[in-house]
CSV table of C-alpha atoms in Angstrom, one decimal:
chain,number,residue,atom,x,y,z
Y,1,UNK,CA,-3.1,-60.6,-76.6
Y,2,UNK,CA,-1.9,-59.8,-80.0
Y,3,UNK,CA,-2.7,-56.3,-81.3
Y,4,UNK,CA,-4.9,-56.0,-84.4
Y,5,UNK,CA,-4.1,-53.8,-87.3
Y,6,UNK,CA,-7.7,-53.0,-88.1
Y,7,UNK,CA,-8.4,-51.9,-84.5
Y,8,UNK,CA,-5.3,-49.7,-84.6
Y,9,UNK,CA,-6.5,-48.0,-87.8
Y,10,UNK,CA,-10.0,-47.4,-86.3
Y,11,UNK,CA,-8.5,-45.9,-83.1
Y,12,UNK,CA,-6.2,-43.8,-85.3
Y,13,UNK,CA,-9.1,-42.4,-87.3
Y,14,UNK,CA,-11.4,-41.8,-84.2
Y,15,UNK,CA,-8.9,-40.6,-81.6
Y,16,UNK,CA,-5.6,-40.3,-83.4
Y,17,UNK,CA,-4.7,-36.8,-82.3
Y,18,UNK,CA,-5.4,-37.8,-78.7
Y,19,UNK,CA,-3.1,-40.8,-79.0
Y,20,UNK,CA,-5.7,-43.6,-78.5
Y,21,UNK,CA,-4.0,-46.0,-81.0
Y,22,UNK,CA,-0.7,-45.5,-79.2
Y,23,UNK,CA,-2.4,-46.2,-75.9
Y,24,UNK,CA,-3.8,-49.4,-77.4
Y,25,UNK,CA,-0.4,-50.5,-78.6
Y,26,UNK,CA,1.3,-49.8,-75.2
Y,27,UNK,CA,3.2,-46.8,-76.6
Y,28,UNK,CA,2.4,-44.6,-73.6
Y,29,UNK,CA,5.2,-42.0,-74.3
Y,30,UNK,CA,3.9,-41.6,-77.8
Y,31,UNK,CA,0.3,-41.3,-76.6
Y,32,UNK,CA,1.3,-38.5,-74.1
Y,33,UNK,CA,3.2,-36.7,-76.8
Y,34,UNK,CA,0.1,-36.8,-79.1
Y,35,UNK,CA,-2.2,-35.7,-76.2
Y,36,UNK,CA,0.0,-32.6,-75.5
Y,37,UNK,CA,0.6,-31.6,-79.1
Y,38,UNK,CA,-2.7,-32.8,-80.7
Y,39,UNK,CA,-1.0,-35.3,-82.9
Y,40,UNK,CA,2.0,-33.2,-83.6
Y,41,UNK,CA,-0.1,-30.4,-84.9
Y,42,UNK,CA,-2.0,-32.9,-87.0
Y,43,UNK,CA,0.9,-33.4,-89.3
Y,44,UNK,CA,2.5,-36.2,-87.2
Y,45,UNK,CA,-0.9,-37.9,-87.0
Y,46,UNK,CA,-1.3,-37.9,-90.7
Y,47,UNK,CA,2.3,-38.9,-91.4
Y,48,UNK,CA,2.1,-42.0,-89.2
Y,49,UNK,CA,-0.8,-43.5,-91.3
Y,50,UNK,CA,1.8,-45.5,-93.2
Y,51,UNK,CA,3.7,-46.5,-90.1
Y,52,UNK,CA,0.8,-48.2,-88.3
Y,53,UNK,CA,1.6,-51.7,-89.5
Y,54,UNK,CA,5.2,-51.3,-88.3
Y,55,UNK,CA,3.9,-50.0,-84.9
Y,56,UNK,CA,1.6,-53.1,-84.6
Y,57,UNK,CA,4.4,-55.4,-85.5
Y,58,UNK,CA,6.7,-53.8,-82.9
Y,59,UNK,CA,4.0,-54.1,-80.2
Y,60,UNK,CA,3.4,-57.8,-80.9
Y,61,UNK,CA,7.1,-58.5,-81.1
Y,62,UNK,CA,7.6,-56.8,-77.8
Y,63,UNK,CA,4.9,-59.0,-76.2
Y,64,UNK,CA,6.7,-62.1,-77.4
Y,65,UNK,CA,10.1,-61.0,-76.2
Y,66,UNK,CA,9.4,-59.7,-72.7
Y,67,UNK,CA,11.9,-62.1,-71.2
Y,68,UNK,CA,14.9,-60.6,-73.0
Y,69,UNK,CA,16.1,-57.0,-73.5
Y,70,UNK,CA,17.3,-55.8,-76.9
Y,71,UNK,CA,21.0,-55.0,-76.9
Y,72,UNK,CA,23.1,-52.5,-78.9
Y,73,UNK,CA,22.6,-48.9,-79.8
Y,74,UNK,CA,19.6,-47.7,-81.9
Y,75,UNK,CA,20.5,-46.2,-85.2
Y,76,UNK,CA,20.7,-42.4,-85.4
Y,77,UNK,CA,17.4,-41.0,-86.6
Y,78,UNK,CA,17.4,-37.3,-87.9
Y,79,UNK,CA,13.6,-37.2,-87.6
Y,80,UNK,CA,13.7,-38.1,-84.0
Y,81,UNK,CA,16.4,-35.5,-83.3
Y,82,UNK,CA,14.4,-32.8,-85.1
Y,83,UNK,CA,11.3,-33.7,-83.2
Y,84,UNK,CA,13.2,-33.5,-79.9
Y,85,UNK,CA,14.3,-30.0,-80.8
Y,86,UNK,CA,10.8,-28.9,-81.8
Y,87,UNK,CA,9.0,-30.4,-78.7
Y,88,UNK,CA,11.7,-29.0,-76.4
Y,89,UNK,CA,11.1,-25.5,-77.8
Y,90,UNK,CA,7.3,-26.1,-77.5
Y,91,UNK,CA,7.6,-27.1,-73.9
Y,92,UNK,CA,9.8,-24.1,-73.2
Y,93,UNK,CA,7.4,-21.7,-74.8
Y,94,UNK,CA,4.5,-23.1,-72.7
Y,95,UNK,CA,6.7,-22.7,-69.6
Y,96,UNK,CA,7.4,-19.1,-70.5
Y,97,UNK,CA,3.7,-18.4,-70.7
Y,98,UNK,CA,2.8,-20.3,-67.5
Y,99,UNK,CA,5.8,-19.8,-65.2
Y,100,UNK,CA,8.0,-16.9,-66.3
Y,101,UNK,CA,7.0,-14.7,-63.4
Y,102,UNK,CA,8.4,-17.2,-60.9
Y,103,UNK,CA,11.7,-16.6,-59.2
Y,104,UNK,CA,14.7,-18.4,-60.7
Y,105,UNK,CA,12.6,-19.5,-63.6
Y,106,UNK,CA,15.4,-19.2,-66.1
Y,107,UNK,CA,17.7,-21.3,-63.9
Y,108,UNK,CA,15.3,-24.0,-62.9
Y,109,UNK,CA,11.9,-23.9,-64.6
Y,110,UNK,CA,12.9,-23.3,-68.2
Y,111,UNK,CA,15.7,-25.9,-68.5
Y,112,UNK,CA,13.5,-28.5,-66.7
Y,113,UNK,CA,10.6,-27.9,-69.1
Y,114,UNK,CA,12.8,-28.0,-72.2
Y,115,UNK,CA,14.6,-31.1,-71.0
Y,116,UNK,CA,11.4,-32.9,-70.3
Y,117,UNK,CA,10.1,-32.1,-73.7
Y,118,UNK,CA,13.3,-33.5,-75.3
Y,119,UNK,CA,13.1,-36.6,-73.1
Y,120,UNK,CA,9.5,-37.3,-74.0
Y,121,UNK,CA,10.4,-37.6,-77.7
Y,122,UNK,CA,13.5,-39.6,-76.8
Y,123,UNK,CA,11.4,-42.3,-75.0
Y,124,UNK,CA,8.9,-42.7,-77.9
Y,125,UNK,CA,8.7,-46.3,-79.2
Y,126,UNK,CA,11.3,-48.9,-78.1
Y,127,UNK,CA,14.0,-46.3,-77.4
Y,128,UNK,CA,14.9,-44.2,-74.4
Y,129,UNK,CA,17.8,-42.1,-73.2
Y,130,UNK,CA,19.7,-41.0,-70.0
Y,131,UNK,CA,17.6,-38.7,-67.9
Y,132,UNK,CA,20.4,-37.3,-65.8
Y,133,UNK,CA,22.7,-36.4,-68.6
Y,134,UNK,CA,19.9,-34.9,-70.8
Y,135,UNK,CA,18.6,-32.7,-68.0
Y,136,UNK,CA,22.1,-31.9,-66.9
Y,137,UNK,CA,22.9,-30.6,-70.3
Y,138,UNK,CA,19.8,-28.4,-70.2
Y,139,UNK,CA,20.7,-27.0,-66.8
Y,140,UNK,CA,24.3,-26.3,-67.7
Y,141,UNK,CA,23.3,-24.4,-70.9
Y,142,UNK,CA,20.6,-22.2,-69.3
Y,143,UNK,CA,22.9,-19.8,-67.3
Y,144,UNK,CA,24.7,-18.9,-70.5
Y,145,UNK,CA,21.5,-17.2,-71.8
Y,146,UNK,CA,20.0,-16.2,-68.5
Y,147,UNK,CA,16.9,-14.0,-68.7
Y,148,UNK,CA,16.5,-14.3,-72.4
Y,149,UNK,CA,13.6,-16.2,-74.2
Y,150,UNK,CA,16.1,-17.2,-76.9
Y,151,UNK,CA,17.6,-19.5,-74.2
Y,152,UNK,CA,15.0,-22.1,-75.3
Y,153,UNK,CA,16.8,-22.7,-78.6
Y,154,UNK,CA,20.3,-23.6,-77.3
Y,155,UNK,CA,18.9,-25.5,-74.3
Y,156,UNK,CA,16.8,-27.6,-76.6
Y,157,UNK,CA,19.8,-28.2,-78.9
Y,158,UNK,CA,22.1,-29.2,-76.1
Y,159,UNK,CA,19.6,-31.5,-74.5
Y,160,UNK,CA,18.7,-33.1,-77.9
Y,161,UNK,CA,22.4,-33.8,-78.7
Y,162,UNK,CA,22.9,-35.3,-75.3
Y,163,UNK,CA,19.7,-37.4,-75.6
Y,164,UNK,CA,20.9,-38.8,-79.0
Y,165,UNK,CA,24.4,-39.5,-77.6
Y,166,UNK,CA,23.0,-41.6,-74.8
Y,167,UNK,CA,20.2,-43.3,-76.8
Y,168,UNK,CA,19.5,-46.9,-76.1
Y,169,UNK,CA,16.8,-49.5,-76.3
Y,170,UNK,CA,14.3,-49.7,-73.4
Y,171,UNK,CA,14.8,-52.6,-71.0
Y,172,UNK,CA,12.1,-55.2,-70.7
Y,173,UNK,CA,9.6,-54.6,-67.9
Y,174,UNK,CA,6.4,-56.3,-66.7
Y,175,UNK,CA,3.3,-55.0,-68.3
Y,176,UNK,CA,1.1,-52.7,-66.2
Y,177,UNK,CA,-2.6,-52.5,-65.9
Y,178,UNK,CA,-4.6,-50.0,-68.0
Y,179,UNK,CA,-5.7,-48.2,-64.9
Y,180,UNK,CA,-2.2,-47.6,-63.7
Y,181,UNK,CA,-1.1,-46.4,-67.2
Y,182,UNK,CA,-4.1,-44.0,-67.5
Y,183,UNK,CA,-3.4,-42.7,-64.0
Y,184,UNK,CA,0.2,-41.9,-64.9
Y,185,UNK,CA,-0.8,-40.3,-68.2
Y,186,UNK,CA,-3.5,-38.2,-66.5
Y,187,UNK,CA,-1.1,-36.8,-64.0
Y,188,UNK,CA,1.4,-35.9,-66.7
Y,189,UNK,CA,-1.3,-34.3,-68.8
Y,190,UNK,CA,-2.6,-32.2,-65.8
Y,191,UNK,CA,1.0,-31.2,-64.9
Y,192,UNK,CA,1.4,-29.8,-68.4
Y,193,UNK,CA,-2.0,-28.2,-69.0
Y,194,UNK,CA,-3.0,-27.2,-65.4
Y,195,UNK,CA,-0.6,-24.2,-65.0
Y,196,UNK,CA,-1.4,-23.0,-68.6
Y,197,UNK,CA,-5.2,-23.2,-67.9
Y,198,UNK,CA,-4.8,-21.4,-64.6
Y,199,UNK,CA,-2.8,-18.6,-66.2
Y,200,UNK,CA,-5.3,-18.3,-69.1
Y,201,UNK,CA,-8.5,-18.3,-67.0
Y,202,UNK,CA,-7.4,-16.4,-63.9
Y,203,UNK,CA,-4.8,-14.0,-65.3
Y,204,UNK,CA,-6.0,-13.5,-68.9
Y,205,UNK,CA,-4.4,-10.1,-69.5
Y,206,UNK,CA,-1.0,-11.1,-68.3
Y,207,UNK,CA,-1.2,-14.4,-70.2
Y,208,UNK,CA,-2.1,-12.5,-73.4
Y,209,UNK,CA,1.0,-10.3,-72.9
Y,210,UNK,CA,3.2,-13.3,-72.2
Y,211,UNK,CA,1.9,-15.0,-75.4
Y,212,UNK,CA,2.5,-11.9,-77.5
Y,213,UNK,CA,6.0,-11.4,-76.0
Y,214,UNK,CA,6.9,-15.0,-76.5
Y,215,UNK,CA,5.7,-15.1,-80.1
Y,216,UNK,CA,7.4,-11.9,-80.8
Y,217,UNK,CA,10.7,-13.2,-79.3
Y,218,UNK,CA,10.3,-16.4,-81.2
Y,219,UNK,CA,9.9,-14.6,-84.5
Y,220,UNK,CA,12.9,-12.4,-83.7
Y,221,UNK,CA,15.1,-15.5,-83.4
Y,222,UNK,CA,14.9,-15.7,-87.2
Y,223,UNK,CA,15.9,-12.1,-87.8
Y,224,UNK,CA,19.3,-13.1,-89.1
Y,225,UNK,CA,17.7,-15.4,-91.6
Y,226,UNK,CA,14.9,-13.5,-93.5
Y,227,UNK,CA,13.7,-16.5,-95.4
Y,228,UNK,CA,13.2,-18.6,-92.2
Y,229,UNK,CA,11.4,-15.6,-90.6
Y,230,UNK,CA,9.0,-15.3,-93.5
Y,231,UNK,CA,8.4,-19.1,-93.4
Y,232,UNK,CA,7.5,-18.9,-89.7
Y,233,UNK,CA,5.2,-16.0,-90.2
Y,234,UNK,CA,3.6,-17.9,-93.1
Y,235,UNK,CA,3.0,-20.8,-90.7
Y,236,UNK,CA,1.2,-18.5,-88.3
Y,237,UNK,CA,-1.0,-17.3,-91.1
Y,238,UNK,CA,-1.5,-20.8,-92.5
Y,239,UNK,CA,-5.1,-21.3,-91.2
Y,240,UNK,CA,-6.2,-18.1,-92.9
Y,241,UNK,CA,-4.4,-19.0,-96.1
Y,242,UNK,CA,-5.9,-22.5,-96.2
Y,243,UNK,CA,-9.4,-21.1,-95.7
Y,244,UNK,CA,-8.8,-18.5,-98.4
Y,245,UNK,CA,-7.8,-21.2,-100.9
Y,246,UNK,CA,-10.8,-23.4,-100.1
Y,247,UNK,CA,-13.6,-20.9,-100.0
Y,248,UNK,CA,-12.1,-17.7,-101.3
Y,249,UNK,CA,-11.8,-14.4,-99.4
Y,250,UNK,CA,-13.5,-14.9,-96.0
Y,251,UNK,CA,-14.7,-11.3,-96.1
Y,252,UNK,CA,-15.0,-8.7,-93.5
Y,253,UNK,CA,-18.0,-10.5,-91.8
Y,254,UNK,CA,-16.0,-13.5,-90.8
Y,255,UNK,CA,-15.6,-12.9,-87.1
Y,256,UNK,CA,-13.1,-15.8,-86.5
Y,257,UNK,CA,-10.5,-14.5,-88.9
Y,258,UNK,CA,-11.0,-10.9,-87.9
Y,259,UNK,CA,-10.2,-11.8,-84.3
Y,260,UNK,CA,-7.3,-14.1,-85.4
Y,261,UNK,CA,-5.7,-11.3,-87.5
Y,262,UNK,CA,-6.3,-8.8,-84.6
Y,263,UNK,CA,-4.3,-11.1,-82.3
Y,264,UNK,CA,-1.5,-11.4,-85.0
Y,265,UNK,CA,-1.3,-7.7,-85.2
Y,266,UNK,CA,-1.3,-7.4,-81.4
Y,267,UNK,CA,1.9,-9.4,-81.4
Y,268,UNK,CA,3.6,-6.8,-83.5
Y,269,UNK,CA,2.0,-3.9,-81.7
Y,270,UNK,CA,3.2,-5.3,-78.4
Y,271,UNK,CA,6.7,-5.5,-79.8
Y,272,UNK,CA,6.4,-1.8,-80.8
Y,273,UNK,CA,5.3,-0.8,-77.2
Y,274,UNK,CA,8.3,-2.7,-75.8
Y,275,UNK,CA,10.6,-0.8,-78.2
Y,276,UNK,CA,9.2,2.5,-77.0
Y,277,UNK,CA,9.6,1.5,-73.4
Y,278,UNK,CA,13.2,0.4,-74.1
Y,279,UNK,CA,14.0,3.9,-75.5
Y,280,UNK,CA,12.5,5.5,-72.4
Y,281,UNK,CA,14.7,3.3,-70.1
Y,282,UNK,CA,17.8,4.4,-71.9
Y,283,UNK,CA,16.7,8.0,-72.0
Y,284,UNK,CA,16.5,8.1,-75.8
Y,285,UNK,CA,14.0,9.3,-78.3
Y,286,UNK,CA,12.4,7.0,-80.9
Y,287,UNK,CA,14.7,6.3,-83.8
Y,288,UNK,CA,18.0,6.8,-81.9
Y,289,UNK,CA,21.0,5.6,-83.8
Y,290,UNK,CA,23.0,2.5,-82.8
Y,291,UNK,CA,25.8,4.8,-81.6
Y,292,UNK,CA,23.5,6.7,-79.3
Y,293,UNK,CA,22.1,3.4,-77.9
Y,294,UNK,CA,25.6,2.1,-77.2
Y,295,UNK,CA,26.7,5.3,-75.6
Y,296,UNK,CA,23.6,5.7,-73.4
Y,297,UNK,CA,23.9,2.0,-72.3
Y,298,UNK,CA,27.5,2.3,-71.3
Y,299,UNK,CA,26.8,5.5,-69.3
Y,300,UNK,CA,23.8,4.1,-67.5
Y,301,UNK,CA,25.5,0.8,-66.7
Y,302,UNK,CA,28.3,2.7,-64.9
Y,303,UNK,CA,25.7,4.7,-62.9
Y,304,UNK,CA,23.5,1.8,-61.9
Y,305,UNK,CA,26.0,-1.0,-61.5
Y,306,UNK,CA,25.2,-2.7,-58.2
Y,307,UNK,CA,28.8,-2.7,-57.1
Y,308,UNK,CA,28.8,1.1,-57.3
Y,309,UNK,CA,25.6,1.5,-55.3
Y,310,UNK,CA,26.0,-0.5,-52.1
Y,311,UNK,CA,23.7,1.9,-50.2
Y,312,UNK,CA,20.8,1.1,-52.6
Y,313,UNK,CA,21.7,-2.2,-54.0
Y,314,UNK,CA,18.2,-3.6,-54.6
Y,315,UNK,CA,17.1,-0.5,-56.6
Y,316,UNK,CA,20.4,-0.5,-58.5
Y,317,UNK,CA,20.0,-4.2,-59.3
Y,318,UNK,CA,16.5,-3.5,-60.7
Y,319,UNK,CA,17.6,-0.5,-62.8
Y,320,UNK,CA,20.6,-2.5,-64.0
Y,321,UNK,CA,18.5,-5.4,-65.3
Y,322,UNK,CA,16.0,-3.0,-66.9
Y,323,UNK,CA,18.9,-1.3,-68.7
Y,324,UNK,CA,20.4,-4.6,-69.9
Y,325,UNK,CA,17.0,-5.8,-71.2
Y,326,UNK,CA,16.3,-2.6,-73.0
Y,327,UNK,CA,19.7,-2.6,-74.6
Y,328,UNK,CA,19.4,-6.2,-75.8
Y,329,UNK,CA,15.9,-5.5,-77.2
Y,330,UNK,CA,17.0,-2.4,-79.2
Y,331,UNK,CA,20.1,-4.1,-80.5
Y,332,UNK,CA,18.2,-6.9,-82.1
Y,333,UNK,CA,18.0,-6.6,-85.9
Y,334,UNK,CA,14.7,-5.3,-87.1
Y,335,UNK,CA,12.5,-7.2,-89.6
Y,336,UNK,CA,10.4,-5.4,-92.2
Y,337,UNK,CA,6.8,-5.3,-91.2
Y,338,UNK,CA,4.1,-7.0,-93.3
Y,339,UNK,CA,6.6,-8.7,-95.7
Y,340,UNK,CA,4.6,-12.0,-95.5
Y,341,UNK,CA,1.4,-10.3,-96.6
């Protein structure tokens, strides 16, 4: 049955952020992407208003050409590549919040989550990519930045480049029933949201700490580029700024924005607590110079290196990792506080 443009626009308006119109058009990957990102943060949902006629035409054309597969290589699309990067990072951040306490997370869990996010975007529409090569690139990149949240960025970049390199058109397949498609989408949605919901409801304190640490690390990625750092902080403050423009100063009685700003400040205070703990691990006082940090690090690494402590290897390994983490945190460039406000 041919797909109608009017029905598509109605579904876009009623349940667009949940991907109802894409489900109607048979674009299941796009529907799942919208379900997990609420329509690409709302921006993707609004942007595709002008592309709905093209989506309907593609769906009707695909129905009439099921007997033959499209050949050739799809043209390179910078927007798709950028979306792959963003969704890969998003999946990685969610995995950090949900699974980072698991053993071998940075070797298995993180590259798998980032790779699946990249592949989800790569399979939107009439295109797809090579799963093995894309996931392989993610797994090969992860050990280089083992144990660091910043690993999300190079993993997503490597997986996105590989997915674009192996892009191709989807082969023709027999259409499935709606119940089968909904069952598959439901399983994928639960696999993504289930661990996050469990961490939030049953381990709220730890989850809040993970969120603060993840957001802090994410903002620290842009320390070398102050303009980008201020841009990202402005994005975090965007709801408050939009509300202020629409209704003026929300005032001290607006509970929602009070709580929202408290959480934003908590992210920074959590980073300050981590900095103090890092100084303690290295046996330094607050405000130690870079030279003192380097010297203390070199001395402690010699003392607690596992190869030099065969009789207490597990304890030495724990101290060694703590020293490395503290040194990496303290040697990150500092950003000025409150510059965006």
